Short mmCIF file of C-alpha atoms and ligand atoms in Angstrom, two decimals:
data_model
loop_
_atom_site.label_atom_id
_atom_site.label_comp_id
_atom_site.label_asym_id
_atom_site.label_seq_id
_atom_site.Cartn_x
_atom_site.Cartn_y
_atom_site.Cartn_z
CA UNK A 135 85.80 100.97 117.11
CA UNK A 136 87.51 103.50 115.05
CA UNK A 137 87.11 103.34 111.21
CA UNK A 138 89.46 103.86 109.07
CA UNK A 139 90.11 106.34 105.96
CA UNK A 140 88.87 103.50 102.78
CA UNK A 141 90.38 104.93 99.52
CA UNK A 142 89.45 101.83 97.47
CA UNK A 143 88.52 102.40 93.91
CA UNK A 144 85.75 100.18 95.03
CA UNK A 145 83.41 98.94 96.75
CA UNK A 146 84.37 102.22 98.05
CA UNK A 147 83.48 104.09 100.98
CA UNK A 148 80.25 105.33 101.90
CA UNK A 149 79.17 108.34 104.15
CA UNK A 150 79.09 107.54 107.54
CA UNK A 151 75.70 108.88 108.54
CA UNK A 152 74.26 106.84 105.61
CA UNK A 153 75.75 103.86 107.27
CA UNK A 154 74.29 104.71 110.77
CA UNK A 155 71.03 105.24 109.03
CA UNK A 156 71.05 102.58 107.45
CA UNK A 157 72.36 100.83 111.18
CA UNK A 158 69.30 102.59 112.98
CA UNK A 159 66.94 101.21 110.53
CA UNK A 160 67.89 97.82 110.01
CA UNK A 161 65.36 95.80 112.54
CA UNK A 162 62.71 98.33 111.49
CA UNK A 163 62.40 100.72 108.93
CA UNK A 164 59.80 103.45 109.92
CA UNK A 165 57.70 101.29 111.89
CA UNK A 166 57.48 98.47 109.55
CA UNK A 167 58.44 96.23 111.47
CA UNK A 168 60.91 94.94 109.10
CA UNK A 169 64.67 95.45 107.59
CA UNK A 170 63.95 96.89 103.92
CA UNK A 171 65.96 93.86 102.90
CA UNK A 172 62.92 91.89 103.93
CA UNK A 173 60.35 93.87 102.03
CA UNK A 174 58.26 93.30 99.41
CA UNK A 175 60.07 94.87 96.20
CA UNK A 176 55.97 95.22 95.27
CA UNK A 177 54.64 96.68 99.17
CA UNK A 178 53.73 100.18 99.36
CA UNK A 179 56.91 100.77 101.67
CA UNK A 180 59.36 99.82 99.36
CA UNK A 181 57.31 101.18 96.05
CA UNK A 182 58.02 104.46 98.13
CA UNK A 183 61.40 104.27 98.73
CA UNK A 184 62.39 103.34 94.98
CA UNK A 185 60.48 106.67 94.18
CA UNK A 186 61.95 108.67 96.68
CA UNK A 187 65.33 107.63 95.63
CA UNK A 188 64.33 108.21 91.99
CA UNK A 189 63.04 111.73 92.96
CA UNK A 190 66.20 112.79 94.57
CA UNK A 191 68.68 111.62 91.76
CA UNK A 192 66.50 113.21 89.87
CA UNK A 193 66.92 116.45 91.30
CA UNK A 194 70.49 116.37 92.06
CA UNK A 195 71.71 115.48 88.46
CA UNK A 196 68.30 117.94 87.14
CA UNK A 197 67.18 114.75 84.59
CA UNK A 198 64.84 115.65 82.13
CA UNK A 199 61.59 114.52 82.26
CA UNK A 200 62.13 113.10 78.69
CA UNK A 201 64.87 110.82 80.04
CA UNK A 202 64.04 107.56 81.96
CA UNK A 203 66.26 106.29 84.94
CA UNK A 204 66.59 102.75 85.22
CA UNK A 205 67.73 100.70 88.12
CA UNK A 206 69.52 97.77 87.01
CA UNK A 207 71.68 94.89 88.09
CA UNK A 208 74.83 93.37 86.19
CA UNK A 209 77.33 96.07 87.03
CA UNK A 210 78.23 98.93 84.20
CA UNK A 211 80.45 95.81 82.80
CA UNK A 212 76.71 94.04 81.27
CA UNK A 213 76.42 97.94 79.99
CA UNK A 214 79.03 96.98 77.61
CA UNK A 215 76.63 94.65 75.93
CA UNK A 216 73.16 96.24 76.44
CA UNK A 217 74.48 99.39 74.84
CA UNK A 218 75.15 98.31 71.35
CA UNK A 219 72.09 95.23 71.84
CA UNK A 220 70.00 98.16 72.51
CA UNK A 221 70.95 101.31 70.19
CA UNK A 222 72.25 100.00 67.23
CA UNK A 223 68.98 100.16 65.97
CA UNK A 224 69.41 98.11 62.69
CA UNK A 225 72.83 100.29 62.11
CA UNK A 226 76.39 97.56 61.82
CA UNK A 227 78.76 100.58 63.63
CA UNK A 228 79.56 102.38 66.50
CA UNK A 229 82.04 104.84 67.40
CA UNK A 230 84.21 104.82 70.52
CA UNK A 231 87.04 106.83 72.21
CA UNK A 232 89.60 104.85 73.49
CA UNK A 233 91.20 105.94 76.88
CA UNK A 234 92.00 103.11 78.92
CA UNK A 235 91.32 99.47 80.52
CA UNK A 236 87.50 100.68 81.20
CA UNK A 237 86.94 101.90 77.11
CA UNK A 238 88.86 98.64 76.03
CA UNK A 239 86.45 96.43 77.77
CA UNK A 240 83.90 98.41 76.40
CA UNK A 241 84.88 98.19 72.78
CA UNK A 242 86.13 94.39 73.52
CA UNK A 243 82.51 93.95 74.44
CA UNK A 244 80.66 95.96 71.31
CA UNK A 245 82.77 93.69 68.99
CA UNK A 246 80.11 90.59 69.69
CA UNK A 247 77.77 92.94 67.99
CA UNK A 248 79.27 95.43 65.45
CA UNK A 249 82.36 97.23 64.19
CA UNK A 250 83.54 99.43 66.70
CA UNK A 251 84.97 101.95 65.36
CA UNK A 252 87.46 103.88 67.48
CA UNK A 253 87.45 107.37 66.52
CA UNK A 254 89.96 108.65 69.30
CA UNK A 255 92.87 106.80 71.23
CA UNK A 256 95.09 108.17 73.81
CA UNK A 257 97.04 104.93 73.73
CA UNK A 258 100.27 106.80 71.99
CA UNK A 259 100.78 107.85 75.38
CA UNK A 260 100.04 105.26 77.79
CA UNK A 261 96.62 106.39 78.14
CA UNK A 262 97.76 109.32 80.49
CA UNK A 263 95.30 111.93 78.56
CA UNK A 264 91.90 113.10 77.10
CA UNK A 265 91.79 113.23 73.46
CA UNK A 266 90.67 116.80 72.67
CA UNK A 267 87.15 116.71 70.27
CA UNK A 268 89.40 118.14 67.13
CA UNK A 269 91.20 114.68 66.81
CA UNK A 270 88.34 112.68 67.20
CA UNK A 271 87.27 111.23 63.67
CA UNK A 272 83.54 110.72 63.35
CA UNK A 273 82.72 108.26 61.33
CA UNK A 274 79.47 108.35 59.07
CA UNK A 275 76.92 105.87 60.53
CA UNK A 276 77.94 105.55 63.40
CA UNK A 277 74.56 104.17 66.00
CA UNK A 278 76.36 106.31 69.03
CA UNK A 279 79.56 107.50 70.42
CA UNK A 280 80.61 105.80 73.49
CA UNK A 281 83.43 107.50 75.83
CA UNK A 282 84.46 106.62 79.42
CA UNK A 283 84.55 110.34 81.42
CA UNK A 284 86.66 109.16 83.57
CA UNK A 285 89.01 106.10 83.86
CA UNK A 286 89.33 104.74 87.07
CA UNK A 287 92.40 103.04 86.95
CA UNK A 288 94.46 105.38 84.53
CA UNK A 289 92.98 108.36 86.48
CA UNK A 290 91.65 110.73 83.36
CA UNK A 291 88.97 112.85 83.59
CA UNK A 292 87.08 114.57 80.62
CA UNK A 293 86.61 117.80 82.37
CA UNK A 294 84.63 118.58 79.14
CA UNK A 295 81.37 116.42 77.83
CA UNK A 296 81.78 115.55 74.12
CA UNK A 297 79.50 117.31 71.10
CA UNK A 298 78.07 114.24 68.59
CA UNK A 299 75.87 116.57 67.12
CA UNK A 300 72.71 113.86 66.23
CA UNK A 301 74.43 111.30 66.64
CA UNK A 302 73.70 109.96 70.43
CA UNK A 303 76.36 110.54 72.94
CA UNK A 304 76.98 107.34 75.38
CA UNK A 305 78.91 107.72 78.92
CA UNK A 306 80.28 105.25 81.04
CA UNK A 307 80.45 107.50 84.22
CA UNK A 308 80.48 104.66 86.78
CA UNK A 309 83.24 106.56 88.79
CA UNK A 310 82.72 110.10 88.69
CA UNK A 311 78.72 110.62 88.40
CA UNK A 312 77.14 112.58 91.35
CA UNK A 313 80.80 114.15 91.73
CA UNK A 314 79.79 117.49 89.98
CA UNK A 315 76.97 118.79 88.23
CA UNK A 316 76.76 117.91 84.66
CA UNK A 317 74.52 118.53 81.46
CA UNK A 318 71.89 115.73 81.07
CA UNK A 319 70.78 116.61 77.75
CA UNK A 320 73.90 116.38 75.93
CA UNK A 321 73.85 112.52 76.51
CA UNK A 322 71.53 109.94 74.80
CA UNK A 323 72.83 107.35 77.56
CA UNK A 324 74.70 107.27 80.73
CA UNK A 325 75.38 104.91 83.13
CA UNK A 326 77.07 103.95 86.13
CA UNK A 327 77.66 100.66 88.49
CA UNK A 328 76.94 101.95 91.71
CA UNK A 329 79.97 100.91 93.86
CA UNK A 330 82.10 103.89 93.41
CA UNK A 331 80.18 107.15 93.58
CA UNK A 332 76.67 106.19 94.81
CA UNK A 333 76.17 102.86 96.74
CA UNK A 334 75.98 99.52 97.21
CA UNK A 335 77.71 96.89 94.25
CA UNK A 336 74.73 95.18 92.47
CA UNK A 337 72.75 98.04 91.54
CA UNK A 338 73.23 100.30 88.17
CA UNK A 339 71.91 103.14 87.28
CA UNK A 340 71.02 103.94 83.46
CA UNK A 341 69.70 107.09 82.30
CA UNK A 342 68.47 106.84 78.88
CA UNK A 343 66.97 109.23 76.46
CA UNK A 344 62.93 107.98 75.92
CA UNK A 345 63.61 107.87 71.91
CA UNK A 346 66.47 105.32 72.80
CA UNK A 347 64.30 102.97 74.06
CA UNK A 348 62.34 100.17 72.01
CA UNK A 349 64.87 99.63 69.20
CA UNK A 350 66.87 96.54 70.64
CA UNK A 351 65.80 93.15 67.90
CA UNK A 352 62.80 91.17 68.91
CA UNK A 353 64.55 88.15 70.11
CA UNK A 354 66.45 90.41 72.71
CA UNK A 355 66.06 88.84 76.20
CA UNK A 356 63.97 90.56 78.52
CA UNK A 357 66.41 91.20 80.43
CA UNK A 358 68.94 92.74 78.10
CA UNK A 359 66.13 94.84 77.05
CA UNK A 360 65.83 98.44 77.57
CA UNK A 361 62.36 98.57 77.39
CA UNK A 362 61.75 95.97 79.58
CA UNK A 363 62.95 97.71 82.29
CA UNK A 364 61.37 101.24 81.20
CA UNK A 365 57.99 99.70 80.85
CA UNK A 366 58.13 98.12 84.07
CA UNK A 367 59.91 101.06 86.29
CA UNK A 368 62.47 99.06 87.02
CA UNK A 369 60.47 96.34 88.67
CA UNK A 370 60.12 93.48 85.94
CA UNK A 371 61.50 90.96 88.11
CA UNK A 372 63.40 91.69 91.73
CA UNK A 373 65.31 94.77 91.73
CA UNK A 374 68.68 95.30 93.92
CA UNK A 375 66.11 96.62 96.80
CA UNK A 376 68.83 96.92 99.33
CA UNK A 377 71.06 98.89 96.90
CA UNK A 378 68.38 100.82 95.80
CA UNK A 379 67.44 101.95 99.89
CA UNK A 380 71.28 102.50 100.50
CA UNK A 381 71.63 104.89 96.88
CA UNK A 382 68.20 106.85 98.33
CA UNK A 383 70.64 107.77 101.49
CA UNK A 384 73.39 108.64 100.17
CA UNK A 385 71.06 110.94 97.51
CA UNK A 386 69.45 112.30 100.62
CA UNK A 387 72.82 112.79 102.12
CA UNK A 388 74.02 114.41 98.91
CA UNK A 389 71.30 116.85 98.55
CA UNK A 390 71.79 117.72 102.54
CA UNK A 391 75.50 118.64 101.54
CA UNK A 392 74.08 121.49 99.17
CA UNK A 393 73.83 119.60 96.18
CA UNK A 394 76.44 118.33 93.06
CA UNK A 395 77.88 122.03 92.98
CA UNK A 396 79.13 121.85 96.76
CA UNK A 397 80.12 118.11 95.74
CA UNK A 398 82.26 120.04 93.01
CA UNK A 399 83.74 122.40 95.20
CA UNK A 400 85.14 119.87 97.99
CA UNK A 401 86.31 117.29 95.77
CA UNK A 402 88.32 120.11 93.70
CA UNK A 403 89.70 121.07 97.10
CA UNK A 404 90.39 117.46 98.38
CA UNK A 405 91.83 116.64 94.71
CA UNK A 406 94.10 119.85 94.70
CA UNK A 407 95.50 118.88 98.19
CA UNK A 408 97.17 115.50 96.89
CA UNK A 409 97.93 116.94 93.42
CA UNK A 410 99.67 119.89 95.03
CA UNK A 411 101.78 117.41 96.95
CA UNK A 412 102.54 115.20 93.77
CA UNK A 413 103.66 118.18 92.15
CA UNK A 414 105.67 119.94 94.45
CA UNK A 415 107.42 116.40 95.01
CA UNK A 416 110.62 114.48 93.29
CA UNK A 417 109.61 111.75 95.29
CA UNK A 418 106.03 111.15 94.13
CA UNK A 419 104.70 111.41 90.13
CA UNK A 420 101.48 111.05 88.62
CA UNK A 421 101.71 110.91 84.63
CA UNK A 422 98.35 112.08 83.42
CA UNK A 423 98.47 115.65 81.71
CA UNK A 424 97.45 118.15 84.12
CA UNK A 425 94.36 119.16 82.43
CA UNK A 426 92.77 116.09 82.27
CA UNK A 427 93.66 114.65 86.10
CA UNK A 428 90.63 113.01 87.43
CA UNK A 429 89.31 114.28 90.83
CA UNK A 430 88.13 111.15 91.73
CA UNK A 431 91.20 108.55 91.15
CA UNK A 432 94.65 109.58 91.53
CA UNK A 433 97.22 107.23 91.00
CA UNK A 434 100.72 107.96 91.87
CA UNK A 435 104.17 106.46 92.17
CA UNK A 436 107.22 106.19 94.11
CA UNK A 437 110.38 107.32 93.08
CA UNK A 438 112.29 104.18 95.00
CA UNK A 439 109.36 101.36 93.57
CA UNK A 440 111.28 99.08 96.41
CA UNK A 441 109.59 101.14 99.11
CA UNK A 442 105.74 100.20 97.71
CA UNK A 443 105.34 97.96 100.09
CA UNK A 444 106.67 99.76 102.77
CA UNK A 445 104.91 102.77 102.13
CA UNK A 446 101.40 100.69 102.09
CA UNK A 447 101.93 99.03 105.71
CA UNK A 448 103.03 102.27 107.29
CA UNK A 449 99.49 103.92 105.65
CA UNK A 450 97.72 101.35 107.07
CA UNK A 451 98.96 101.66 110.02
CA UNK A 452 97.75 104.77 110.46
CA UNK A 453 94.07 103.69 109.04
CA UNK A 454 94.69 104.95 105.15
CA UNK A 455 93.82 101.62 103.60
CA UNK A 456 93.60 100.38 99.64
CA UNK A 457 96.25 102.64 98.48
CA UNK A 458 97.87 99.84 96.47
CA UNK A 459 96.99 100.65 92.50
CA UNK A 460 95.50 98.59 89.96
CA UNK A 461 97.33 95.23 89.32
CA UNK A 462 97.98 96.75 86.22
CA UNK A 463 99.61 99.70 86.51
CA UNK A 464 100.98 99.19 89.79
CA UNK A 465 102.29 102.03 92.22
CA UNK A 466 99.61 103.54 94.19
CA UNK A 467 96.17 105.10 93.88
CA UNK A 468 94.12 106.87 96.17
CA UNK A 469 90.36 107.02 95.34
CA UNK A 470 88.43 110.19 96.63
CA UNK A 471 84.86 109.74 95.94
CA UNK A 472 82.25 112.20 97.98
CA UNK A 473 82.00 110.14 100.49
CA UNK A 474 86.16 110.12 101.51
CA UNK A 475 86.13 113.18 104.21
CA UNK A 476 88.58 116.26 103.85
CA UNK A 477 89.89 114.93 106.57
CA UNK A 478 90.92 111.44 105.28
CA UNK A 479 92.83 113.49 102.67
CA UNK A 480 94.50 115.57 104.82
CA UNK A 481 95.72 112.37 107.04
CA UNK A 482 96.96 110.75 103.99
CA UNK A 483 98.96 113.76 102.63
CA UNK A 484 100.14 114.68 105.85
CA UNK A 485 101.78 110.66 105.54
CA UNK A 486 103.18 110.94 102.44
CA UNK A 487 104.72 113.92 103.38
CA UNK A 488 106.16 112.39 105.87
CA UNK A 489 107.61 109.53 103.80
CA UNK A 490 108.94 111.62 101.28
CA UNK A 491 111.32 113.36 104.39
CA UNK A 492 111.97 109.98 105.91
CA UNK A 493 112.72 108.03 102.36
CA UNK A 494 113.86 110.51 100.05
C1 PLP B 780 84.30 99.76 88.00
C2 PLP B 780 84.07 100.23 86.62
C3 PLP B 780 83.41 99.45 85.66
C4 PLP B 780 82.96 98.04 85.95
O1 PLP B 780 81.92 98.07 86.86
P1 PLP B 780 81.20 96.72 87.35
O2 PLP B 780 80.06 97.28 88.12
O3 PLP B 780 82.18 95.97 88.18
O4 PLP B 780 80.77 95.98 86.15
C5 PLP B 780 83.21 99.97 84.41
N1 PLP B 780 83.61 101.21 84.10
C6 PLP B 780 84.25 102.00 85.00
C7 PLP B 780 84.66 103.36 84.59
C8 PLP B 780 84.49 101.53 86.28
O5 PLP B 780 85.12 102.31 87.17
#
């Protein structure tokens, strides 16, 4: 069987030896005698694989020891809600940039629980850029600043992290965490669902300031709450124990790769391969503002819109598969998370190329 190149936003692909690790160990992990889908979440084997996994995103993001990381379930969407449930703190406002469908369903969210104030918008322009920090307008009391670094569908990146000053800075980096190194202690909160850039769907991963924690209202569920989960390392009820095994690979895998700086360095290169295309190309566009191009999702379009579908059957017949963009932008995207090999990029330019010469 021969697998093919997956460039789905996600579930997204995964690296291949975590998936014949995973294969190897799935009647017995280390001489257990069991899958770890049949463990114990509370057995000493599993106990030390939540650790392990814990230690290593640890080291490859360099977390603080003053920062907690929590491993939750609900996807980054229940994020939306726990964030302002959790760190409003008594306060009635939050602030939050606006820079696409991921930010609106934040700030949709936030509403059930304050004024969310949007301090930045790139929506004058389709949502095809990063609001620079100058035209962002703080308000007063605000509890946080929220911001999305990188928009999966619209395919922005913040190539720069935000300065709130004291006022605690909150990321939704669900699809571009563990693609580069970045600077823990600027953020009071990030998190992530862990389908794009790190596992598994059902498992997310908070990071959270310690002073964060413990200021949700009493009659906050358990679940909602922060501190539950802090208090309990992660293990107050069941925790996504497959999701959390499969994340430990791929953070094995990542460090065996030389770490988020190497990440950096081949997904600038496998980024700069398609964007070099786009631009060199009538044929193919991609609207974001060249500064602000995510290396993670790039969507594109076709000059003749007629040949979408065309253009999709002929990439999957050569194995590129889930080019098709979001429903609601249409056109196509290609998603190149760390696991998508150079070489999947280099098939997939190598097609459009050839469609361009064949269609143009
Ligand atoms: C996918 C995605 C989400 C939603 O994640 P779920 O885990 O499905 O809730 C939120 N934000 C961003 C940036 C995403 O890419």
């Amino acid at each position: 069987m021969s697998r093919v190149f997956n460039f789905s936003a996600g579930p997204a692909v995964l690296p291949e030896e975590v998936l014949k690790k995973a294969a190897a160990e799935m009647l017995d992990w280390n001489g257990s005698g069991q899958s770890v889908m049949e463990m114990s979440h509370r057995g000493k084997e599993f106990i030390a694989i939540a650790e392990a996994a814990e230690a290593d995103l640890r080291e490859l993001l360099a977390i603080p020891s003053n920062y907690k990381v929590l491993f939750l379930q609900g996807g980054a969407t229940l994020q939306f809600a726990m964030i302002p449930m959790n760190l409003l703190a008594g306060k009635t406002s939050a602030d939050y940039v606006n820079t696409g469908e991921w930010s609106k369903k934040a700030i949709k969210e936030a509403k059930l629980f304050c004024q969310p104030n949007v301090i930045a918008s790139s929506e004058d322009q389709k949502f095809t850029y990063a609001p620079a920090q100058g035209d962002w307008k703080p308000s007063a009391d605000a509890a946080y600043v929220h911001y999305c670094a990188n928009e999966t569908i619209g395919g922005v990146e913040f190539q720069w992290i935000p300065e709130t000053g004291d006022v605690p800075l909150v990321c939704d980096m669900s699809s571009n965490i563990l693609s580069k190194p970045i600077d823990i202690t600027k953020y009071g909160l990030i998190y992530a669902g862990a389908q794009k850039n790190i596992g598994p769907a059902g498992l997310t991963i908070v990071i959270i300031r310690e002073d964060l924690i413990g200021k949700a209202p009493e009659k906050t569920p358990a679940m909602l709450n922060y501190k539950t989960h802090a208090d309990a390392d992660s293990m107050y009820n069941t925790p996504p124990t497959y999701g959390i095994y499969i994340a430990g690979l791929v953070f094995k895998w990542l460090k065996e790769q030389g770490g988020l700086a190497a990440m950096q360095k081949k997904n600038a290169e496998k980024a700069a391969l398609i964007y070099d295309l786009l631009d060199s190309s009538s044929f193919y566009n991609n609207p974001v503002r060249r500064e602000d191009r995510s290396l993670m999702n790039i969507p594109f379009t076709l000059a003749k819109p007629e040949l979408d579908d065309e253009f999709l059957k002929g990439a999957k017949a050569r194995g590129l598969v889930q080019l098709k963009g979001h429903r609601s932008v249409g056109g196509m995207r290609a998603s190149i998370y760390n696991a998508m090999p150079l070489e999947g990029v280099q098939a997939l330019v190598e097609y459009m190329k050839e469609f361009e010469v064949k269609n143009a």
